[in-house]
mmCIF file of C-alpha atoms and ligand atoms in Angstrom:
data_model
loop_
_atom_site.group_PDB
_atom_site.id
_atom_site.type_symbol
_atom_site.label_atom_id
_atom_site.label_comp_id
_atom_site.label_asym_id
_atom_site.label_seq_id
_atom_site.Cartn_x
_atom_site.Cartn_y
_atom_site.Cartn_z
ATOM 1 C CA MET A 15 -28.624 96.478 66.598
ATOM 2 C CA GLY A 16 -28.116 94.487 63.414
ATOM 3 C CA ARG A 17 -30.734 94.339 60.702
ATOM 4 C CA VAL A 18 -33.146 91.415 61.062
ATOM 5 C CA THR A 19 -34.088 89.630 57.823
ATOM 6 C CA THR A 20 -36.939 87.148 57.628
ATOM 7 C CA ALA A 21 -36.613 84.977 54.537
ATOM 8 C CA SER A 22 -39.726 82.858 54.077
ATOM 9 C CA PRO A 23 -39.115 79.126 54.580
ATOM 10 C CA ASP A 24 -38.889 76.881 51.522
ATOM 11 C CA LEU A 25 -42.130 74.928 51.768
ATOM 12 C CA TRP A 26 -40.931 72.531 49.037
ATOM 13 C CA HIS A 27 -37.852 71.464 51.000
ATOM 14 C CA HIS A 28 -39.136 67.930 51.661
ATOM 15 C CA TYR A 29 -40.913 67.210 48.372
ATOM 16 C CA GLY A 30 -39.244 64.450 46.318
ATOM 17 C CA ARG A 31 -36.205 64.336 48.611
ATOM 18 C CA ILE A 32 -36.258 60.622 49.413
ATOM 19 C CA ARG A 33 -36.788 59.642 45.787
ATOM 20 C CA ALA A 34 -33.900 61.914 44.718
ATOM 21 C CA THR A 35 -31.501 59.852 46.831
ATOM 22 C CA ARG A 36 -32.681 56.534 45.336
ATOM 23 C CA ASP A 37 -33.660 57.213 41.747
ATOM 24 C CA ARG A 38 -31.366 59.326 39.607
ATOM 25 C CA ALA A 39 -32.505 57.996 36.235
ATOM 26 C CA VAL A 40 -34.019 60.060 33.443
ATOM 27 C CA PRO A 41 -37.597 58.707 33.287
ATOM 28 C CA ASP A 42 -38.493 56.629 30.236
ATOM 29 C CA THR A 43 -42.065 57.958 30.256
ATOM 30 C CA PHE A 44 -43.885 61.278 30.706
ATOM 31 C CA ARG A 45 -47.283 61.220 32.443
ATOM 32 C CA TRP A 46 -49.785 63.968 33.209
ATOM 33 C CA THR A 47 -52.045 62.184 35.678
ATOM 34 C CA TRP A 48 -51.879 62.414 39.464
ATOM 35 C CA SER A 49 -50.900 58.741 39.746
ATOM 36 C CA GLN A 50 -48.106 59.207 37.177
ATOM 37 C CA GLU A 51 -48.916 55.693 35.999
ATOM 38 C CA ASP A 52 -51.514 56.022 33.253
ATOM 39 C CA GLY A 53 -53.211 58.452 30.875
ATOM 40 C CA PRO A 54 -51.728 60.459 28.017
ATOM 41 C CA GLY A 55 -48.041 61.245 27.640
ATOM 42 C CA ALA A 56 -45.799 63.827 25.998
ATOM 43 C CA GLU A 57 -47.778 63.679 22.728
ATOM 44 C CA ALA A 58 -50.131 66.261 24.317
ATOM 45 C CA LEU A 59 -47.301 68.781 23.850
ATOM 46 C CA GLY A 60 -47.116 68.263 20.081
ATOM 47 C CA ASP A 61 -43.889 67.744 18.172
ATOM 48 C CA LEU A 62 -41.100 69.250 20.286
ATOM 49 C CA GLY A 63 -38.335 68.848 17.697
ATOM 50 C CA GLY A 64 -36.323 72.120 17.651
ATOM 51 C CA ARG A 65 -38.802 73.838 20.009
ATOM 52 C CA VAL A 66 -38.122 76.064 23.006
ATOM 53 C CA VAL A 67 -39.989 74.597 25.967
ATOM 54 C CA GLY A 68 -40.566 75.743 29.552
ATOM 55 C CA ASP A 69 -41.625 73.650 32.578
ATOM 56 C CA LEU A 70 -43.501 75.862 35.074
ATOM 57 C CA GLY A 71 -42.801 74.554 38.569
ATOM 58 C CA SER A 72 -40.526 71.749 37.452
ATOM 59 C CA GLY A 73 -39.592 70.361 40.886
ATOM 60 C CA THR A 74 -36.719 67.903 40.486
ATOM 61 C CA ALA A 75 -37.085 68.289 36.687
ATOM 62 C CA ARG A 76 -37.882 64.639 35.936
ATOM 63 C CA HIS A 77 -40.420 65.590 33.255
ATOM 64 C CA ALA A 78 -38.084 68.183 31.749
ATOM 65 C CA ALA A 79 -35.200 65.677 31.708
ATOM 66 C CA HIS A 80 -37.374 63.148 29.875
ATOM 67 C CA LEU A 81 -38.261 65.720 27.205
ATOM 68 C CA ALA A 82 -34.657 66.882 26.819
ATOM 69 C CA VAL A 83 -33.425 63.322 26.270
ATOM 70 C CA HIS A 84 -36.284 61.729 24.316
ATOM 71 C CA HIS A 85 -37.947 64.548 22.290
ATOM 72 C CA ARG A 86 -35.106 66.575 20.734
ATOM 73 C CA PRO A 87 -36.229 70.098 21.725
ATOM 74 C CA ALA A 88 -33.923 73.044 21.090
ATOM 75 C CA ARG A 89 -34.079 73.660 24.836
ATOM 76 C CA VAL A 90 -36.137 72.907 27.933
ATOM 77 C CA ASP A 91 -36.084 75.473 30.746
ATOM 78 C CA ALA A 92 -36.905 73.869 34.106
ATOM 79 C CA ILE A 93 -38.201 76.790 36.178
ATOM 80 C CA ASP A 94 -38.821 76.465 39.907
ATOM 81 C CA ALA A 95 -38.912 78.988 42.746
ATOM 82 C CA SER A 96 -37.844 76.541 45.449
ATOM 83 C CA PRO A 97 -34.097 76.598 46.212
ATOM 84 C CA ALA A 98 -34.386 73.008 47.421
ATOM 85 C CA GLN A 99 -36.072 71.762 44.256
ATOM 86 C CA HIS A 100 -33.630 73.713 42.096
ATOM 87 C CA ALA A 101 -30.660 72.193 43.950
ATOM 88 C CA MET A 102 -32.048 68.650 43.612
ATOM 89 C CA ALA A 103 -32.818 69.177 39.911
ATOM 90 C CA THR A 104 -29.341 70.456 39.078
ATOM 91 C CA GLY A 105 -27.804 67.639 41.115
ATOM 92 C CA LEU A 106 -29.828 65.011 39.280
ATOM 93 C CA TYR A 107 -29.804 66.351 35.736
ATOM 94 C CA GLY A 108 -27.207 69.125 35.453
ATOM 95 C CA HIS A 109 -25.290 66.888 33.050
ATOM 96 C CA LEU A 110 -28.096 67.374 30.474
ATOM 97 C CA ALA A 111 -27.114 71.038 29.909
ATOM 98 C CA PRO A 112 -27.286 72.939 27.624
ATOM 99 C CA ARG A 113 -30.407 71.243 26.206
ATOM 100 C CA LEU A 114 -31.849 71.257 29.740
ATOM 101 C CA ARG A 115 -31.466 74.571 31.586
ATOM 102 C CA PHE A 116 -32.455 75.436 35.142
ATOM 103 C CA ALA A 117 -33.917 78.687 36.465
ATOM 104 C CA ASN A 118 -34.428 79.201 40.196
ATOM 105 C CA ALA A 119 -37.167 81.800 39.867
ATOM 106 C CA ASP A 120 -40.805 82.550 40.391
ATOM 107 C CA VAL A 121 -42.495 81.661 37.117
ATOM 108 C CA VAL A 122 -44.503 84.893 36.926
ATOM 109 C CA TYR A 123 -41.288 86.926 37.080
ATOM 110 C CA HIS A 124 -39.534 84.569 34.654
ATOM 111 C CA LEU A 125 -42.377 84.669 32.122
ATOM 112 C CA ARG A 126 -42.805 88.446 32.327
ATOM 113 C CA THR A 127 -39.153 88.820 31.387
ATOM 114 C CA SER A 128 -39.414 86.330 28.486
ATOM 115 C CA PRO A 129 -41.945 87.805 26.020
ATOM 116 C CA GLY A 130 -42.601 85.611 22.961
ATOM 117 C CA VAL A 131 -39.776 83.202 23.868
ATOM 118 C CA TYR A 132 -41.532 79.847 24.236
ATOM 119 C CA ASP A 133 -43.062 77.492 21.683
ATOM 120 C CA VAL A 134 -44.480 75.333 24.474
ATOM 121 C CA LEU A 135 -45.092 75.930 28.174
ATOM 122 C CA TYR A 136 -46.274 73.101 30.400
ATOM 123 C CA SER A 137 -46.778 72.188 34.029
ATOM 124 C CA VAL A 138 -47.450 68.890 35.791
ATOM 125 C CA PHE A 139 -49.253 69.800 39.050
ATOM 126 C CA GLY A 140 -46.670 72.582 39.227
ATOM 127 C CA ALA A 141 -46.777 76.367 39.455
ATOM 128 C CA LEU A 142 -50.270 76.542 37.919
ATOM 129 C CA ASP A 143 -51.639 74.882 41.050
ATOM 130 C CA PHE A 144 -49.825 77.117 43.530
ATOM 131 C CA THR A 145 -49.851 80.599 41.960
ATOM 132 C CA ASP A 146 -52.684 83.050 41.425
ATOM 133 C CA PRO A 147 -53.830 82.206 37.880
ATOM 134 C CA ARG A 148 -54.876 85.826 37.287
ATOM 135 C CA GLU A 149 -51.148 86.667 37.399
ATOM 136 C CA LEU A 150 -49.674 83.519 35.905
ATOM 137 C CA LEU A 151 -51.913 82.921 32.879
ATOM 138 C CA PRO A 152 -51.510 86.386 31.293
ATOM 139 C CA ALA A 153 -47.743 86.112 31.863
ATOM 140 C CA ALA A 154 -47.707 82.667 30.226
ATOM 141 C CA SER A 155 -49.775 83.907 27.295
ATOM 142 C CA ALA A 156 -47.329 86.771 26.669
ATOM 143 C CA ALA A 157 -44.295 84.467 26.976
ATOM 144 C CA LEU A 158 -45.595 82.162 24.223
ATOM 145 C CA ARG A 159 -44.783 82.926 20.623
ATOM 146 C CA PRO A 160 -47.894 83.356 18.408
ATOM 147 C CA GLY A 161 -49.283 79.845 17.861
ATOM 148 C CA GLY A 162 -47.471 78.540 20.961
ATOM 149 C CA ARG A 163 -49.139 76.098 23.313
ATOM 150 C CA LEU A 164 -49.764 75.946 27.076
ATOM 151 C CA VAL A 165 -50.500 72.502 28.535
ATOM 152 C CA PHE A 166 -50.934 71.670 32.208
ATOM 153 C CA SER A 167 -52.357 69.086 34.548
ATOM 154 C CA SER A 168 -54.182 70.055 37.715
ATOM 155 C CA LEU A 169 -56.385 68.415 40.328
ATOM 156 C CA ALA A 170 -60.003 67.956 39.239
ATOM 157 C CA HIS A 171 -61.018 67.974 42.936
ATOM 158 C CA TYR A 172 -59.288 68.201 46.300
ATOM 159 C CA LEU A 173 -57.494 65.151 47.664
ATOM 160 C CA GLY A 174 -60.142 63.459 49.779
ATOM 161 C CA GLY A 175 -62.879 64.182 47.254
ATOM 162 C CA THR A 176 -64.166 67.689 48.054
ATOM 163 C CA ALA A 177 -65.321 69.405 44.869
ATOM 164 C CA ALA A 178 -63.161 71.942 43.039
ATOM 165 C CA GLN A 179 -63.905 75.653 43.496
ATOM 166 C CA PRO A 180 -66.587 77.331 41.361
ATOM 167 C CA ASP A 181 -64.682 80.640 41.649
ATOM 168 C CA VAL A 182 -61.029 81.738 41.604
ATOM 169 C CA VAL A 183 -60.489 80.928 45.261
ATOM 170 C CA PRO A 184 -57.435 79.168 46.732
ATOM 171 C CA ALA A 185 -57.435 76.797 49.680
ATOM 172 C CA ASP A 186 -54.857 76.696 52.464
ATOM 173 C CA ILE A 187 -53.369 73.219 52.459
ATOM 174 C CA PRO A 188 -51.193 71.771 55.249
ATOM 175 C CA VAL A 189 -47.422 71.529 54.692
ATOM 176 C CA LYS A 190 -44.250 71.381 56.781
ATOM 177 C CA THR A 191 -41.419 73.920 56.962
ATOM 178 C CA PRO A 192 -37.842 72.636 56.521
ATOM 179 C CA ASP A 193 -37.708 72.446 60.362
ATOM 180 C CA GLY A 194 -40.818 70.269 60.449
ATOM 181 C CA GLU A 195 -43.224 72.905 61.755
ATOM 182 C CA ALA A 196 -46.803 72.739 60.524
ATOM 183 C CA THR A 197 -47.941 75.570 58.264
ATOM 184 C CA THR A 198 -50.039 76.070 55.124
ATOM 185 C CA MET A 199 -49.653 77.095 51.505
ATOM 186 C CA ARG A 200 -52.206 78.197 48.923
ATOM 187 C CA ARG A 201 -53.407 75.776 46.268
ATOM 188 C CA TRP A 202 -55.841 76.562 43.447
ATOM 189 C CA VAL A 203 -58.185 73.637 42.703
ATOM 190 C CA LEU A 204 -60.653 75.011 40.181
ATOM 191 C CA GLN A 205 -63.561 73.657 38.158
ATOM 192 C CA ALA A 206 -62.914 73.204 34.443
ATOM 193 C CA ARG A 207 -65.275 76.038 33.528
ATOM 194 C CA VAL A 208 -63.305 78.404 35.820
ATOM 195 C CA TRP A 209 -60.029 77.473 34.096
ATOM 196 C CA ASN A 210 -61.748 77.958 30.749
ATOM 197 C CA LYS A 211 -62.832 81.502 31.648
ATOM 198 C CA LEU A 212 -59.390 82.427 33.043
ATOM 199 C CA LEU A 213 -57.618 81.126 29.924
ATOM 200 C CA ASP A 214 -60.017 82.990 27.668
ATOM 201 C CA GLU A 215 -59.504 86.221 29.653
ATOM 202 C CA SER A 216 -55.740 85.738 29.258
ATOM 203 C CA GLY A 217 -56.055 85.851 25.478
ATOM 204 C CA LEU A 218 -55.621 82.119 24.877
ATOM 205 C CA THR A 219 -57.769 80.183 22.411
ATOM 206 C CA ARG A 220 -58.461 76.589 21.267
ATOM 207 C CA ILE A 221 -59.027 75.689 24.905
ATOM 208 C CA ASP A 222 -59.481 71.987 25.601
ATOM 209 C CA ILE A 223 -59.970 70.528 29.082
ATOM 210 C CA ALA A 224 -60.067 66.737 29.451
ATOM 211 C CA LEU A 225 -60.841 64.758 32.600
ATOM 212 C CA PHE A 226 -58.854 61.629 33.418
ATOM 213 C CA PRO A 227 -60.453 59.720 36.297
ATOM 214 C CA ALA A 228 -58.264 58.047 38.897
ATOM 215 C CA THR A 229 -58.022 54.347 38.173
ATOM 216 C CA GLU A 230 -57.880 53.398 41.873
ATOM 217 C CA ASP A 231 -59.851 54.425 44.976
ATOM 218 C CA GLY A 232 -58.240 55.875 48.076
ATOM 219 C CA PRO A 233 -57.817 59.073 50.096
ATOM 220 C CA ARG A 234 -54.732 60.209 48.147
ATOM 221 C CA THR A 235 -55.967 59.374 44.647
ATOM 222 C CA ALA A 236 -57.435 62.071 42.413
ATOM 223 C CA ASP A 237 -58.952 62.743 39.022
ATOM 224 C CA THR A 238 -56.825 64.878 36.719
ATOM 225 C CA LEU A 239 -57.721 67.822 34.492
ATOM 226 C CA LEU A 240 -55.481 68.092 31.434
ATOM 227 C CA VAL A 241 -55.743 71.611 30.034
ATOM 228 C CA THR A 242 -54.512 72.769 26.621
ATOM 229 C CA ALA A 243 -54.676 76.295 25.163
ATOM 230 C CA THR A 244 -52.962 78.199 22.358
ATOM 231 C CA ARG A 245 -51.788 81.779 21.842
ATOM 232 C CA PRO A 246 -53.510 83.096 18.719
ATOM 233 C CA GLU A 247 -51.352 83.522 15.593
ATOM 234 C CA THR A 248 -52.260 87.215 15.314
HETATM 235 C C1 SAM B 20 -46.153 69.482 43.385
HETATM 236 S S1 SAM B 20 -44.592 70.107 42.857
HETATM 237 C C2 SAM B 20 -44.561 69.443 41.212
HETATM 238 C C3 SAM B 20 -43.188 69.393 40.634
HETATM 239 C C4 SAM B 20 -43.064 68.725 39.254
HETATM 240 N N1 SAM B 20 -43.873 69.390 38.260
HETATM 241 C C5 SAM B 20 -43.400 67.263 39.330
HETATM 242 O O1 SAM B 20 -44.396 66.841 38.743
HETATM 243 O O2 SAM B 20 -42.681 66.532 40.000
HETATM 244 C C6 SAM B 20 -44.919 71.838 42.585
HETATM 245 C C7 SAM B 20 -43.678 72.649 42.247
HETATM 246 O O3 SAM B 20 -44.088 73.921 41.777
HETATM 247 C C8 SAM B 20 -43.166 74.885 42.250
HETATM 248 N N2 SAM B 20 -43.838 76.198 42.241
HETATM 249 C C9 SAM B 20 -45.016 76.520 42.807
HETATM 250 N N3 SAM B 20 -45.317 77.798 42.547
HETATM 251 C C10 SAM B 20 -44.293 78.299 41.809
HETATM 252 C C11 SAM B 20 -44.021 79.571 41.232
HETATM 253 N N4 SAM B 20 -44.888 80.601 41.347
HETATM 254 N N5 SAM B 20 -42.873 79.732 40.539
HETATM 255 C C12 SAM B 20 -41.995 78.709 40.407
HETATM 256 N N6 SAM B 20 -42.200 77.488 40.941
HETATM 257 C C13 SAM B 20 -43.337 77.277 41.621
HETATM 258 C C14 SAM B 20 -42.774 74.406 43.631
HETATM 259 O O4 SAM B 20 -41.561 74.973 44.076
HETATM 260 C C15 SAM B 20 -42.725 72.896 43.420
HETATM 261 O O5 SAM B 20 -41.441 72.461 43.097
#
């Protein structure tokens, strides 16, 4: 009997797929908020001129493409574990190489093999929301050069309004497999003070967590936490 392999389905197969067929442009703007329509922009990352930047859970790499084109970094690495997202990203923005590079990898693995490489790491509702922060944050801290900055946006509460977790506890959220079957994936929606403690325990300092309320009501709107932290110089 032949060997049976059971690769796990790509639960990000459907995400952004329709937009990718209609909108191939490099975005003119960079937004952190859930609505992607308001709030602060790329200035939260600091001056990126000549910097080495990594997008953790970059999806179709729209944010990374914007930075590569409009902010003159040395390099932006768009890192995503989903084969589907990686394929869409390279199809949309492969022409921006070598300033924009693509890595189809789990960010924890990628960061653990990149000690001291990055000036700036960021995530827009990306890997930080879907990966155990007790693994990801120490890996991110070690992958930053001394003085480097981590910036990410995350949900301030669950969609629908339920409060964020007071402990490091994920929720199982409903998603569809590539075949359309219902399943779940883990999402970490944590209170600001929980993020603060996790960042501190990961060796990061100058922690700032700002809340940006949704500007519209509705079941799919959400307030955004924008989190900034720095690896100490020594
Ligand atoms: C909600 S999407 C956001 C994508 C992108 N940041 C954006 O704003 O369009 C989350 C992305 O994070 C990626 N992701 C989640 N956990 C990851 C991990 N541990 N390593 C790499 N990518 C991850 C998923 O594959 C998915 O593409």
